[in-house]
Each structure stands twice: as C-alpha cells, then as structure tokens.
PDB file of C-alpha atoms in Angstrom:
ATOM      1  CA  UNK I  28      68.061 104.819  83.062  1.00 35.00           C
ATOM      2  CA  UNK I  29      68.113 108.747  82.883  1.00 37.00           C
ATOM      3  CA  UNK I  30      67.133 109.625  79.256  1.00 33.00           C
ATOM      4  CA  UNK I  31      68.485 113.125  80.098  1.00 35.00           C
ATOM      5  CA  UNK I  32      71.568 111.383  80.373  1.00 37.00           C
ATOM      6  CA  UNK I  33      72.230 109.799  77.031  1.00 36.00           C
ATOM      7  CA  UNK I  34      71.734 113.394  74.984  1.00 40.00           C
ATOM      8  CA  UNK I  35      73.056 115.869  77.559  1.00 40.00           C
ATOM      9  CA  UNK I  36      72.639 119.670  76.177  1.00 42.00           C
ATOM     10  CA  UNK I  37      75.584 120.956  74.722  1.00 46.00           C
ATOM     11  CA  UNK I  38      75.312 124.833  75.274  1.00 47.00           C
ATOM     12  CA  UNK I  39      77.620 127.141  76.584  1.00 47.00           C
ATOM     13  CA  UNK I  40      77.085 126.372  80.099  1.00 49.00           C
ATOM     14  CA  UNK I  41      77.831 122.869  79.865  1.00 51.00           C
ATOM     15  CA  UNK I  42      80.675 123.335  76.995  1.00 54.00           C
ATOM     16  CA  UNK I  43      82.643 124.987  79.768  1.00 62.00           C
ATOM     17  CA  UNK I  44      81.850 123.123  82.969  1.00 70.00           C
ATOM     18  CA  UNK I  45      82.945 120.029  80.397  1.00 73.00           C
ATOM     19  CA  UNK I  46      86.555 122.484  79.494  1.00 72.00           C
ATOM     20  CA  UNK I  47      86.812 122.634  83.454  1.00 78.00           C
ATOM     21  CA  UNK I  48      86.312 118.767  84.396  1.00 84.00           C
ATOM     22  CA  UNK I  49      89.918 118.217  82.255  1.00 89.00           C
ATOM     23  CA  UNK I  50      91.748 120.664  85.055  1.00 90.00           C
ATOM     24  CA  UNK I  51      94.668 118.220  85.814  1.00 93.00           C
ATOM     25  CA  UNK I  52      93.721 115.565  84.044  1.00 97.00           C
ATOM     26  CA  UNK I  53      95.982 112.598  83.739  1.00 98.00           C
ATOM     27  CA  UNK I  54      96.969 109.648  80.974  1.00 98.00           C
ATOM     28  CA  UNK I  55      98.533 106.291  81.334  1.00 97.00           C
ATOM     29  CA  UNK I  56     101.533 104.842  79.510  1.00 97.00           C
ATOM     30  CA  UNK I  57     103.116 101.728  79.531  1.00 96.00           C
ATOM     31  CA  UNK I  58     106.666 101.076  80.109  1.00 96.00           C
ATOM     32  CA  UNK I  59     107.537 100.566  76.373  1.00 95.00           C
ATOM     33  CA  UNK I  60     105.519 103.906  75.181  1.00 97.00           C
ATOM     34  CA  UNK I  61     108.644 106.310  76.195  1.00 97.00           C
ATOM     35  CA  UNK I  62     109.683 107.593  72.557  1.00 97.00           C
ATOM     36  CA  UNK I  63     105.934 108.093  71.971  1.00 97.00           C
ATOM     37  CA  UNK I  64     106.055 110.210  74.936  1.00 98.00           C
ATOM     38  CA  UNK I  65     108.951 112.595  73.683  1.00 98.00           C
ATOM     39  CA  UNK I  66     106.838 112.748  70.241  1.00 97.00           C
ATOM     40  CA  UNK I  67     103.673 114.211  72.485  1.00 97.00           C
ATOM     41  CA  UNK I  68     105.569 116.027  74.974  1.00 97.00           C
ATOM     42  CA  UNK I  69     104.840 119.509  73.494  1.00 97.00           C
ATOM     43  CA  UNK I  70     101.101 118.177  72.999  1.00 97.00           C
ATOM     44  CA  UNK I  71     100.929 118.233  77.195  1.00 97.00           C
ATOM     45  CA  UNK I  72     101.255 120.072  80.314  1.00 97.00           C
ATOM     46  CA  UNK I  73     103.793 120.474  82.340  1.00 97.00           C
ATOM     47  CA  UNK I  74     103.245 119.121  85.043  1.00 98.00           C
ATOM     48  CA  UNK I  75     100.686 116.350  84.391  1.00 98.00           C
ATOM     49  CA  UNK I  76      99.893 112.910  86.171  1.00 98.00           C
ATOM     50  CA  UNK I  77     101.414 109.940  83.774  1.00 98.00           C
ATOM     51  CA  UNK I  78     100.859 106.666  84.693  1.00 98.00           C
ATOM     52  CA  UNK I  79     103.124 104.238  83.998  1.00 98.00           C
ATOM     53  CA  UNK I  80     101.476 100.313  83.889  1.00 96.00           C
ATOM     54  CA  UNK I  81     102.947  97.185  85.168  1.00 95.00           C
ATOM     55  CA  UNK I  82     102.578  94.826  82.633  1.00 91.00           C
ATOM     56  CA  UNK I  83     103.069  91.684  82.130  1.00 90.00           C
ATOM     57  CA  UNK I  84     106.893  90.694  79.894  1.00 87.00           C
ATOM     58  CA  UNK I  85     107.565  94.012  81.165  1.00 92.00           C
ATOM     59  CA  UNK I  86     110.588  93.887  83.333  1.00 94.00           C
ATOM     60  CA  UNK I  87     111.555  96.135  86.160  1.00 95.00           C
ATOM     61  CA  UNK I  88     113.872  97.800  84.326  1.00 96.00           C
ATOM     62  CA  UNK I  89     111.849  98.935  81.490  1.00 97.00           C
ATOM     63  CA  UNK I  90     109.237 100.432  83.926  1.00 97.00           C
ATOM     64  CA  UNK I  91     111.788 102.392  85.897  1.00 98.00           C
ATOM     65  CA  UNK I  92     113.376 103.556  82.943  1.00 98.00           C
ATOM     66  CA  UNK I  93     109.623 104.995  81.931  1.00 98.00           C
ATOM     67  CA  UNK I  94     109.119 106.614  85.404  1.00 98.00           C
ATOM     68  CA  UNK I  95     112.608 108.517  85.042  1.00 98.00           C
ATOM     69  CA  UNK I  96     111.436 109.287  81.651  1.00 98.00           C
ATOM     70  CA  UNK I  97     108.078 110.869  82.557  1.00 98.00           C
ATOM     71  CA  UNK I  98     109.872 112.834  85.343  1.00 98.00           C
ATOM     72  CA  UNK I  99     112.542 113.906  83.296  1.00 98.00           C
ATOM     73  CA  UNK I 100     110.819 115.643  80.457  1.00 98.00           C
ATOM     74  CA  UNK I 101     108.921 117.587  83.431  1.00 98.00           C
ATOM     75  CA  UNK I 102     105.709 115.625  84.256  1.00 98.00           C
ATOM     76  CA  UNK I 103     104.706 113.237  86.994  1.00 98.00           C
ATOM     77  CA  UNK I 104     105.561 110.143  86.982  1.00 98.00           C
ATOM     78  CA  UNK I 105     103.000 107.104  88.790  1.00 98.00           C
ATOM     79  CA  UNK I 106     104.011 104.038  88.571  1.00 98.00           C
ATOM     80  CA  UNK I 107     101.755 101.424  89.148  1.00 98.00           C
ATOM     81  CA  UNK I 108     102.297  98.487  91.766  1.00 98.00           C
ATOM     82  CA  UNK I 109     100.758  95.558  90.472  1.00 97.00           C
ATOM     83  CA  UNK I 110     100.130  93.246  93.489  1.00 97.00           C
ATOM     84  CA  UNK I 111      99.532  89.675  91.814  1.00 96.00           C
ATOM     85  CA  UNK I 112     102.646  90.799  89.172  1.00 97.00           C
ATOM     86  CA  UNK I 113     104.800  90.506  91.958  1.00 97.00           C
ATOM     87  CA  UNK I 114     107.093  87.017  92.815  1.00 96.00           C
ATOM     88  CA  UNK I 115     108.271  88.154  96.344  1.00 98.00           C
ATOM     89  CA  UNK I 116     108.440  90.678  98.915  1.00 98.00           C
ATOM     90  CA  UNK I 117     112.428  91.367  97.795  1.00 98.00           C
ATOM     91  CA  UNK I 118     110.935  91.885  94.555  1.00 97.00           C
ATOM     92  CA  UNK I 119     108.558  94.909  95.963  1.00 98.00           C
ATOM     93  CA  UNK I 120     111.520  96.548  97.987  1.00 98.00           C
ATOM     94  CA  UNK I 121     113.311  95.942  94.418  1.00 97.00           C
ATOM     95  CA  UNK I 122     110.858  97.835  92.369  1.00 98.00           C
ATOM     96  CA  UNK I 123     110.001 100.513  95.407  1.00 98.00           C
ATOM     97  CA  UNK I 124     114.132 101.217  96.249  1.00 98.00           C
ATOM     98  CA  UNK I 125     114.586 101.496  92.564  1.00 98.00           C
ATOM     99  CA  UNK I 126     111.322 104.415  92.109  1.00 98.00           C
ATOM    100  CA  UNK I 127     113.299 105.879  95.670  1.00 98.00           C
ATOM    101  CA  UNK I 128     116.495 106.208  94.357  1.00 98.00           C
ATOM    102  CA  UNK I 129     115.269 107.733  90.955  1.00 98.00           C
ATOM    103  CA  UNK I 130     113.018 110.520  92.906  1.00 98.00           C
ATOM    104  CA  UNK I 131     109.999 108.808  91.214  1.00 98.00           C
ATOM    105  CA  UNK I 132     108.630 107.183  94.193  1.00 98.00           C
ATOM    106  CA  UNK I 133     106.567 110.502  95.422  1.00 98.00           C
ATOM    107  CA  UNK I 134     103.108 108.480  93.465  1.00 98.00           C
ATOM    108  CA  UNK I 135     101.890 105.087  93.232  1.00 98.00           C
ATOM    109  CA  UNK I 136      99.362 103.581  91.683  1.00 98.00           C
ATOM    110  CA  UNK I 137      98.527 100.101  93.650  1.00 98.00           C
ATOM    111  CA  UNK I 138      96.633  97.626  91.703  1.00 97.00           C
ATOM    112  CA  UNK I 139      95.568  93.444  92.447  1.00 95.00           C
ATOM    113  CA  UNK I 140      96.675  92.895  88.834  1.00 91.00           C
ATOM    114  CA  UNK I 141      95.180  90.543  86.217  1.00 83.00           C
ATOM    115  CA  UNK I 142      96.574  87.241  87.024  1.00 86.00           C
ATOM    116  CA  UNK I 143      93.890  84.579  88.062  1.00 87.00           C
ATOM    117  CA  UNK I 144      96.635  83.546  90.686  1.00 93.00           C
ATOM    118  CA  UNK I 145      99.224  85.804  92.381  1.00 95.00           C
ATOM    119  CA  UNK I 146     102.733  84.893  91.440  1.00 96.00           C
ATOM    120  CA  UNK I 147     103.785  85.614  94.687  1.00 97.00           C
ATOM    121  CA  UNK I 148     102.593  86.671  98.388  1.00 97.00           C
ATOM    122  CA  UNK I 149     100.164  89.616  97.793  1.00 98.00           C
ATOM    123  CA  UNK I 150      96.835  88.318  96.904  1.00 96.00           C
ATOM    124  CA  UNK I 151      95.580  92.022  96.298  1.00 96.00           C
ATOM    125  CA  UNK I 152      96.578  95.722  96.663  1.00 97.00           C
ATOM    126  CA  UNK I 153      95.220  95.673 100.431  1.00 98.00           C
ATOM    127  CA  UNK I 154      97.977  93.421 101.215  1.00 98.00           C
ATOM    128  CA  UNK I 155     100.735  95.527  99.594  1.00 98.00           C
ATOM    129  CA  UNK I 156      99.369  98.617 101.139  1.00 98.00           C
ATOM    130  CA  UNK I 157      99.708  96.725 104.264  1.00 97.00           C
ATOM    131  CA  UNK I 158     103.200  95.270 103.923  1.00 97.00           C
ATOM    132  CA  UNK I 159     104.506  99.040 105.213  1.00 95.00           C
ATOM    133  CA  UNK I 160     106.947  99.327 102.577  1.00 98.00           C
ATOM    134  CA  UNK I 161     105.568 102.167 100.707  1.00 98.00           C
ATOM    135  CA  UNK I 162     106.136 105.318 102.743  1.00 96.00           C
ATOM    136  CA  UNK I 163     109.399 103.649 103.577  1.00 96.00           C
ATOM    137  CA  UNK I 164     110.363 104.097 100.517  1.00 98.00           C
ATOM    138  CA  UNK I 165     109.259 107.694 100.298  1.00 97.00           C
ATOM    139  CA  UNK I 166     105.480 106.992  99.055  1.00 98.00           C
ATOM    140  CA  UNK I 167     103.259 110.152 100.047  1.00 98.00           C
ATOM    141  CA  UNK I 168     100.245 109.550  97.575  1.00 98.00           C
ATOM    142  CA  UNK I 169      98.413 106.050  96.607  1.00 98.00           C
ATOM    143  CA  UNK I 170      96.014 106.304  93.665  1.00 98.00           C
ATOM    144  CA  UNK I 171      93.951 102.693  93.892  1.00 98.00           C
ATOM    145  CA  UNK I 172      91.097 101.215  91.552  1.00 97.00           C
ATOM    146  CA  UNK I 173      87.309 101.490  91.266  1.00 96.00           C
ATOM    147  CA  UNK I 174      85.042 100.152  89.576  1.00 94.00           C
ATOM    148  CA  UNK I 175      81.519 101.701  88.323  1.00 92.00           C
ATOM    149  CA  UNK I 176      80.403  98.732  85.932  1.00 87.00           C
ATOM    150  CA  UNK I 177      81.399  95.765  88.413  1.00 86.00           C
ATOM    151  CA  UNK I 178      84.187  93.713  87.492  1.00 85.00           C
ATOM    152  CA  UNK I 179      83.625  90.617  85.262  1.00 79.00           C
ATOM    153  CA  UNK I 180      85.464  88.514  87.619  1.00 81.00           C
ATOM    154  CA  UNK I 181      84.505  90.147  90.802  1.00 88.00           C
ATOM    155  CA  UNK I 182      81.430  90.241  93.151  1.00 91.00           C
ATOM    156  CA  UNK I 183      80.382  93.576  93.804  1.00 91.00           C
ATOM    157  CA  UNK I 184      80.020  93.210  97.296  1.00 94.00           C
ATOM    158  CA  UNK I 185      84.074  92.113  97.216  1.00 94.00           C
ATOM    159  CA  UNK I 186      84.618  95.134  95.229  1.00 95.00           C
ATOM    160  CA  UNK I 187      82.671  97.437  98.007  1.00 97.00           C
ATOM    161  CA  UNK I 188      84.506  96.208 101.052  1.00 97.00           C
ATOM    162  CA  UNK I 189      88.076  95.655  99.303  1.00 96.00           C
ATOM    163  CA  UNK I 190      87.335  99.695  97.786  1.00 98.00           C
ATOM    164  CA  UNK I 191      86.771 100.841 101.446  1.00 98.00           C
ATOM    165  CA  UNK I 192      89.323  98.892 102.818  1.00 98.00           C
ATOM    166  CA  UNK I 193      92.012 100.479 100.620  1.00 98.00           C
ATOM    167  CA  UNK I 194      90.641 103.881 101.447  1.00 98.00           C
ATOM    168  CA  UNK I 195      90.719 103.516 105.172  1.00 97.00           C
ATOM    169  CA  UNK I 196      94.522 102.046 105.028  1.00 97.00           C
ATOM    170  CA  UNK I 197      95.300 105.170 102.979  1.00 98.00           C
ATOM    171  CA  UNK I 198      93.971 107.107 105.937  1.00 96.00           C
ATOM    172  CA  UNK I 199      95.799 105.054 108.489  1.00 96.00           C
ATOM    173  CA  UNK I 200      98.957 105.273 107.221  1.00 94.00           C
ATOM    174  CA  UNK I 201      98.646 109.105 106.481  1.00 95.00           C
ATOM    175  CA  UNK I 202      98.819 108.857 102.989  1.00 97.00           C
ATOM    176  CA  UNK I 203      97.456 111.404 100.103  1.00 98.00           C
ATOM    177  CA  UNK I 204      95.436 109.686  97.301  1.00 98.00           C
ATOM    178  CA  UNK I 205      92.950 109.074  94.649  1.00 98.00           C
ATOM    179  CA  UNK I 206      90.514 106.710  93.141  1.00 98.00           C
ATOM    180  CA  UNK I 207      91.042 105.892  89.111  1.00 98.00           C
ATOM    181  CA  UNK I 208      88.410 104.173  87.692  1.00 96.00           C
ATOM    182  CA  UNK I 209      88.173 101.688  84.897  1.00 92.00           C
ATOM    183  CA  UNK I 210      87.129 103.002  81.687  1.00 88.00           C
ATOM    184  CA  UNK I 211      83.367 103.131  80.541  1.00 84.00           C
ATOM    185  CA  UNK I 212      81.117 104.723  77.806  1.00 83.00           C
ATOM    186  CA  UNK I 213      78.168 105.411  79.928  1.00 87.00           C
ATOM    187  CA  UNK I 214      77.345 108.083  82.486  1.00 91.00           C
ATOM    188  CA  UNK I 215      74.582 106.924  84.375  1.00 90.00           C
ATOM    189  CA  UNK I 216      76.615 103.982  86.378  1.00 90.00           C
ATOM    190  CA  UNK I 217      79.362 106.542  86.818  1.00 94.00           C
ATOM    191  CA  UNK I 218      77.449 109.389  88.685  1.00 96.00           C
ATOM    192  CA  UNK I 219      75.136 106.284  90.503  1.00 96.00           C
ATOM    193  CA  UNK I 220      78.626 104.734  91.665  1.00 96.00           C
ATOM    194  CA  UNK I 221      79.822 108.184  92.346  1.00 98.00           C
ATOM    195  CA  UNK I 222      76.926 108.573  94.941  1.00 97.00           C
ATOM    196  CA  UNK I 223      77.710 105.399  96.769  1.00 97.00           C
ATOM    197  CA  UNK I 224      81.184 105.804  96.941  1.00 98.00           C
ATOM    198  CA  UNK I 225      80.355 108.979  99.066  1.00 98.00           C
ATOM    199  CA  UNK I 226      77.772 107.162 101.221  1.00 97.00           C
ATOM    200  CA  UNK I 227      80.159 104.590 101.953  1.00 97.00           C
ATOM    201  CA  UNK I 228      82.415 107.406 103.690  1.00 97.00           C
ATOM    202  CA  UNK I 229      85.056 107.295 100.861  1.00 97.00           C
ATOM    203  CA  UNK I 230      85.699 111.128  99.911  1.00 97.00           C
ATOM    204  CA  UNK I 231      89.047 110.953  97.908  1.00 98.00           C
ATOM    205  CA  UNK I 232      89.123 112.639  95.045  1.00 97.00           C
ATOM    206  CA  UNK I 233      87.650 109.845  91.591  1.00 98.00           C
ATOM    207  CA  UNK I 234      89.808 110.586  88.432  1.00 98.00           C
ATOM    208  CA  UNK I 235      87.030 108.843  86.073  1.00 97.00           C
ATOM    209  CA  UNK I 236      88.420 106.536  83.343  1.00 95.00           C
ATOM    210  CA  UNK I 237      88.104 107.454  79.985  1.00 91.00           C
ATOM    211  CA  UNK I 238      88.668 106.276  76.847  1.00 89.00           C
ATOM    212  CA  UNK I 239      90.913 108.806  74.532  1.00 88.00           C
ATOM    213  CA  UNK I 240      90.318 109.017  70.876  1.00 87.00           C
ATOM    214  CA  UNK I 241      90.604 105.485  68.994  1.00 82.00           C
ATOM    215  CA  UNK I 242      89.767 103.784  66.000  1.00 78.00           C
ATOM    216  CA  UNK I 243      86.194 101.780  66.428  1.00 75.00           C
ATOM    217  CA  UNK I 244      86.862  98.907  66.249  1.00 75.00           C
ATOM    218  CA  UNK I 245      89.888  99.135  69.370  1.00 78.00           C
ATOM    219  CA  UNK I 246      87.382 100.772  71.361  1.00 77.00           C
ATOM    220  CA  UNK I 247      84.873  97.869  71.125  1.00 77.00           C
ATOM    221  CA  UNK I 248      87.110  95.537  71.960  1.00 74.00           C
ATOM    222  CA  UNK I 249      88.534  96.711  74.595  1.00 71.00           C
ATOM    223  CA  UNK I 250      84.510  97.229  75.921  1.00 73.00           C
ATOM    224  CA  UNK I 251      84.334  93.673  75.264  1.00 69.00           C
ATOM    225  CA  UNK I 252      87.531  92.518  77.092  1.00 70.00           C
ATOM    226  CA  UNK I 253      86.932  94.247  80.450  1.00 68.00           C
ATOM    227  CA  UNK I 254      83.218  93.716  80.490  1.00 64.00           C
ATOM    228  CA  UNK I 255      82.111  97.522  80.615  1.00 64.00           C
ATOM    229  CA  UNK I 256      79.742  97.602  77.519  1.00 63.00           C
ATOM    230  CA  UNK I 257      78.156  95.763  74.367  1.00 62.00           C
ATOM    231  CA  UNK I 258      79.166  96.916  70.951  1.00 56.00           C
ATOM    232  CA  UNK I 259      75.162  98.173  70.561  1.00 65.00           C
ATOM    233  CA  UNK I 260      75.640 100.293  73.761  1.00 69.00           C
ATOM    234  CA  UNK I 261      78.447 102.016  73.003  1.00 68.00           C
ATOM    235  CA  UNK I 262      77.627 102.581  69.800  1.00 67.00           C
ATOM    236  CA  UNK I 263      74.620 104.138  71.312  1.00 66.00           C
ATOM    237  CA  UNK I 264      76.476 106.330  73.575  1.00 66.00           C
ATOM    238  CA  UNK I 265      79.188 106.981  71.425  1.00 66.00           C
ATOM    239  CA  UNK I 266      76.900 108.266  68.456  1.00 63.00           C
ATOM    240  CA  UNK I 267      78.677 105.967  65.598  1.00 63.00           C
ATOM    241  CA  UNK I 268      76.804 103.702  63.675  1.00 55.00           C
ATOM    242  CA  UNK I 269      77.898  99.998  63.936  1.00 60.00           C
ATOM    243  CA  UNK I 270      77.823  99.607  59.963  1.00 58.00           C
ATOM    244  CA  UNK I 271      81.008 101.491  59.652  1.00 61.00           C
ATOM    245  CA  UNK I 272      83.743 100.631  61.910  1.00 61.00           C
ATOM    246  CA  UNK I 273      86.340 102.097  60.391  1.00 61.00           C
ATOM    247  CA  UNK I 274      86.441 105.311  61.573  1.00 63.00           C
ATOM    248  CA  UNK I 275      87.463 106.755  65.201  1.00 70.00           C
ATOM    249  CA  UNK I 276      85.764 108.538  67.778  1.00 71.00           C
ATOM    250  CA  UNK I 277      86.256 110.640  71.148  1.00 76.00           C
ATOM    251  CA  UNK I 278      84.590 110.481  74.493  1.00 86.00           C
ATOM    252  CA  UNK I 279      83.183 114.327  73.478  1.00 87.00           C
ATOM    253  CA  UNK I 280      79.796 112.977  74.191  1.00 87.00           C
ATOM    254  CA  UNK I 281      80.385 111.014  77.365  1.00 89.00           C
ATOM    255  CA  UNK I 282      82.457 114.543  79.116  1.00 92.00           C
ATOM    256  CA  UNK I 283      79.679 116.561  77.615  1.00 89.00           C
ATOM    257  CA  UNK I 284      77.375 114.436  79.748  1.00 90.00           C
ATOM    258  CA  UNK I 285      79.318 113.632  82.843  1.00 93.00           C
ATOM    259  CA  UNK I 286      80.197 117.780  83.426  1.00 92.00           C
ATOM    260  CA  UNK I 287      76.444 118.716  82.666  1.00 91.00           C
ATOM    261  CA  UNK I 288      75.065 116.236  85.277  1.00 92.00           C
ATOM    262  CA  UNK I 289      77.889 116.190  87.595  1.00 92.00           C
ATOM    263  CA  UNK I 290      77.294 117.891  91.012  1.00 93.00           C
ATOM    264  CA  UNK I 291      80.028 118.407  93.403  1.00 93.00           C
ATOM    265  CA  UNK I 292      78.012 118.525  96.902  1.00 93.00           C
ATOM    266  CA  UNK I 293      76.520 114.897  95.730  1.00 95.00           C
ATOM    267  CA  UNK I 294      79.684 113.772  93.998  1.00 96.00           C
ATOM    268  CA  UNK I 295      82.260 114.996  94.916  1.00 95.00           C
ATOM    269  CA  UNK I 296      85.923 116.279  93.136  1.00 94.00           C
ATOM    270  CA  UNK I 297      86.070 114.620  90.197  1.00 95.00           C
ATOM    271  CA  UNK I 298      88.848 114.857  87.737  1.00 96.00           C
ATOM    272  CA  UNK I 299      89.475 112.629  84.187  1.00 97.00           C
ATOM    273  CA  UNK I 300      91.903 109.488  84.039  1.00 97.00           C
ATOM    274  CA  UNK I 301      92.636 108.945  80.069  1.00 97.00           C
ATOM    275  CA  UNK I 302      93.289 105.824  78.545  1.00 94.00           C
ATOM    276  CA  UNK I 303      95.506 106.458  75.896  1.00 94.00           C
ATOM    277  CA  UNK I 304      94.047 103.954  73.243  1.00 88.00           C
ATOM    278  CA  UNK I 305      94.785 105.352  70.101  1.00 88.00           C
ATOM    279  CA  UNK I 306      98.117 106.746  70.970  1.00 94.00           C
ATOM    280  CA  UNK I 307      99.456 109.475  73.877  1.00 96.00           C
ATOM    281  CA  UNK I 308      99.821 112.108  70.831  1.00 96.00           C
ATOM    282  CA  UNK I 309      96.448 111.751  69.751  1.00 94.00           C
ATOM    283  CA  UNK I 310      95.252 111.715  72.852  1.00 95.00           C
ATOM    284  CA  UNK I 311      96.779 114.820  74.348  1.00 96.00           C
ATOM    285  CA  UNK I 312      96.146 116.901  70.562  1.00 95.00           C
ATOM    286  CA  UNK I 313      92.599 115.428  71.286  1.00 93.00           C
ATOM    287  CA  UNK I 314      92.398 116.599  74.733  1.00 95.00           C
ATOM    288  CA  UNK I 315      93.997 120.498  74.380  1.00 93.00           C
ATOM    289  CA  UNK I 316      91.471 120.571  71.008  1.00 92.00           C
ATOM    290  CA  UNK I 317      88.110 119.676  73.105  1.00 89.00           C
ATOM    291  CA  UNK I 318      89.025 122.546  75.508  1.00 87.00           C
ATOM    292  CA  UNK I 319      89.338 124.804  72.909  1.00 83.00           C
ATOM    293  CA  UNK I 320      85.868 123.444  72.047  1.00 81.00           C
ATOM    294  CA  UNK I 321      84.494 123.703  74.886  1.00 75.00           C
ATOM    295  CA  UNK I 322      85.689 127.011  75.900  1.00 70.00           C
ATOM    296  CA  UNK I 323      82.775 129.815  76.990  1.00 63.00           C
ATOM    297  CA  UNK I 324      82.612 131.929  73.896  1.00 58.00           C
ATOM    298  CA  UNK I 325      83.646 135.274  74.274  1.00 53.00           C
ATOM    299  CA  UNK I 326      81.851 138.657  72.794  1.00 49.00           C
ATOM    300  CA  UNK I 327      83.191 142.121  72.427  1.00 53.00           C
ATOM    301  CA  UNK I 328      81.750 144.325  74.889  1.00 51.00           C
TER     302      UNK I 328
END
C-alpha cells in the first residue's frame, strides 16, 4: 500500500479538484424511496443520474412507477435490469416496453443480480445485453458493474473477461455507456483497478461507488455484507474510532484522496456513483455542503 494514500493533503488544490470530481454525479434509489425523493428534490440538480434498483419483492410496477417519478420531477431516470431477477424473456420485453412507453427507457443499468440461481433464462447481464431487446426498445446508454475489491462470490479472472465482454457488446451494438462500481472505503484498489481497466482496452467513463453519509454502524455492515472491507479498515480510512459507533460519517476523506491522486491520462474520466445509505436527503444536503467545502477560496484583489 501507498501511505500517501491513506492521509491525502487537504489544501486548496486538492479541496477543489475533490469539488470538481462530483460534476454530474449520480445516486441510486430503490423503487419504494419515491416520497423520499420529492422530500430531497430541492436538495439536487436538475438534471442528475438516479438510479432506480431492481430488487427483490419489488414488482414491476413499483419500479416503473419510480422511473416516471425520477423523470417527472426533472432528473434522469436509470433503471436497472437485473438479469438473474428476471423469470422469462416476456418478462424483459414487459419491463423494457413498459420504461419505452413511459419515455424512461433512454438509460439502463444492466446487472447479473444477487440470486445464487437465475430465476429465469439470463444467467448474467452479457446475456441480456445480447438478447437485442434493448435498443429495440429505445435503449441508447448501458451503465454495467465493476468491481475494484473482487467480488466475494466471484473469481477475478470471471470478473475481468465478463467486464470486457460487456464493454465490447456495448461497442457492438452502438451503444453509449458507463461503468458503476461497487462501493468501497479505500483508494488504493480503486486507482490500481482503474489502471487495469484501461490496459484491458475498456475506456468508458467509471462512476466510482461511494458510500453517502450514514450512521456507523450501517456503513460497517454493509462493508461486511458485500465483502469490500473489515470494520478495522474502514475505521482506518474513515477516521472514526471503533469504540463509538454511534455516530455517522461521510466519504470526505476517501474523495479528498481519490481527486488528489487521481490522474486522468492514467485513469481516465471518472465521475462519483452515491449510495444513498443514510437517506437521498442526507445524501444530496451532504453532497451540495462538501462542494461548498471544497470550493477554491477566493480573496479580494
């Protein structure tokens, strides 16, 4: 490990490369979070990327009714495809006709899903990408998944080829799109993964995962869950001591870091993906209050 890394400099240089690394930044929601999303709607831009997950005892409807929602009170809705989720190919062309008629189809988000076994035909989200239905239903951009920690359940060699797989079908098919990655609290694995991503010939533009503000105790275990940190290291990373866990904390830190040691020629564009944790309100109120932060100061001439 870097020890520059875990106590990046926070002067002015860095406090406003960090302001500029949250241009068109994006947050997640599930289908159920829609009157939270009226309650933050002043909190965000117009404009901005809202995912919308595909979870499970969620049912079509519900997730529809969030993309309409997101695209109604002026942002932009992507829903997310999740490929295991789904019982049948009629099912897909449900969902996808449903997004097309609604004018939220535009973004997608394609995802294998968490099920151990797919409910249905697609085993992953190569195999939805490759069913064709997506720009017949008016798809134009495909964000997919990456992963800089490894996947608990996944080889990292399977991750690799299926990553580059999904990026050259995106090319094929003449499609726009993005890489979101799963959340982390460390830096180095981010920039190191960043770096191979670009050696492998993948150049779409990485929205990087993060956490938004949450109590302690959420944050670790939702670390613990998905396998992307101990309690000790993100403690570490996260500056707050493990013998008080009732507080909560922001990923100030970890965007400090990232924007101070982030280089576009090596890395290339690089935006932030927030997991909305502790609540899209919070979040966003979190988010427009670290720019503000992080602004350059200004002096009188």
């Amino acid at each position: 490990m870097n020890p520059a890394l875990t106590d990046a400099p926070e002067g002015g240089a860095t406090r406003s490369h960090a302001a500029a690394l949250l241009d068109d930044f994006s947050l997640e929601m599930t289908g159920k979070d829609v009157p939270r999303l009226e309650e933050a709607r002043d909190s965000i831009p117009p404009g901005t990327r809202i995912n919308v997950t595909f979870l499970a005892g969620e049912d079509t409807a519900t997730r529809l009714t969030a993309a309409r929602a997101v695209k109604r009170l002026g942002f932009v809705p992507v829903p997310h495809i999740s490929a295991r989720r789904l019982p049948s190919r009629p099912a897909l062309e449900e969902f996808l006709a449903g997004l097309a008629a609604d004018g939220t189809a535009e973004n997608v988000f394609v995802v294998g899903g968490d099920p151990a076994r797919p409910e249905g035909p697609y085993e992953d989200a190569l195999a939805v990408l490759r069913t064709g239905l997506l720009r017949h239903h008016g798809v134009r951009h495909v964000g997919i998944t990456g992963y800089p920690e490894g996947h608990p359940g996944i080889a990292d060699g399977t991750l690799w080829s299926a990553l580059t797989d999904k990026a050259a079908a995106i090319g094929a098919d003449r499609f726009t799109g993005d890489v979101i990655t799963q959340f982390g609290f460390d830096v180095d694995p981010v920039l190191g993964w960043l770096e191979a991503l670009r050696d492998r010939g993948v150049h779409l533009p990485v929205r990087i995962g993060v956490p938004g503000p949450a109590g302690v105790r959420r944050l670790l275990g939702y670390a613990t869950r998905f396998g992307v940190g101990t309690s000790a290291s993100v403690a570490r990373k996260y500056g707050f001591s493990l013998t008080n866990l009732m507080g909560t904390t922001g990923p100030d830190r970890f965007l400090h870091t990232l924007a101070d040691h982030y280089d576009p020629a090596r890395h290339g564009t690089v935006k932030v993906h927030f997991y909305t944790f502790g609540g899209l309100r919070t979040t966003a109120e979190w988010i427009a209050g670290f720019r503000q932060r992080s602004a350059p100061a200004t002096h009188p001439a």
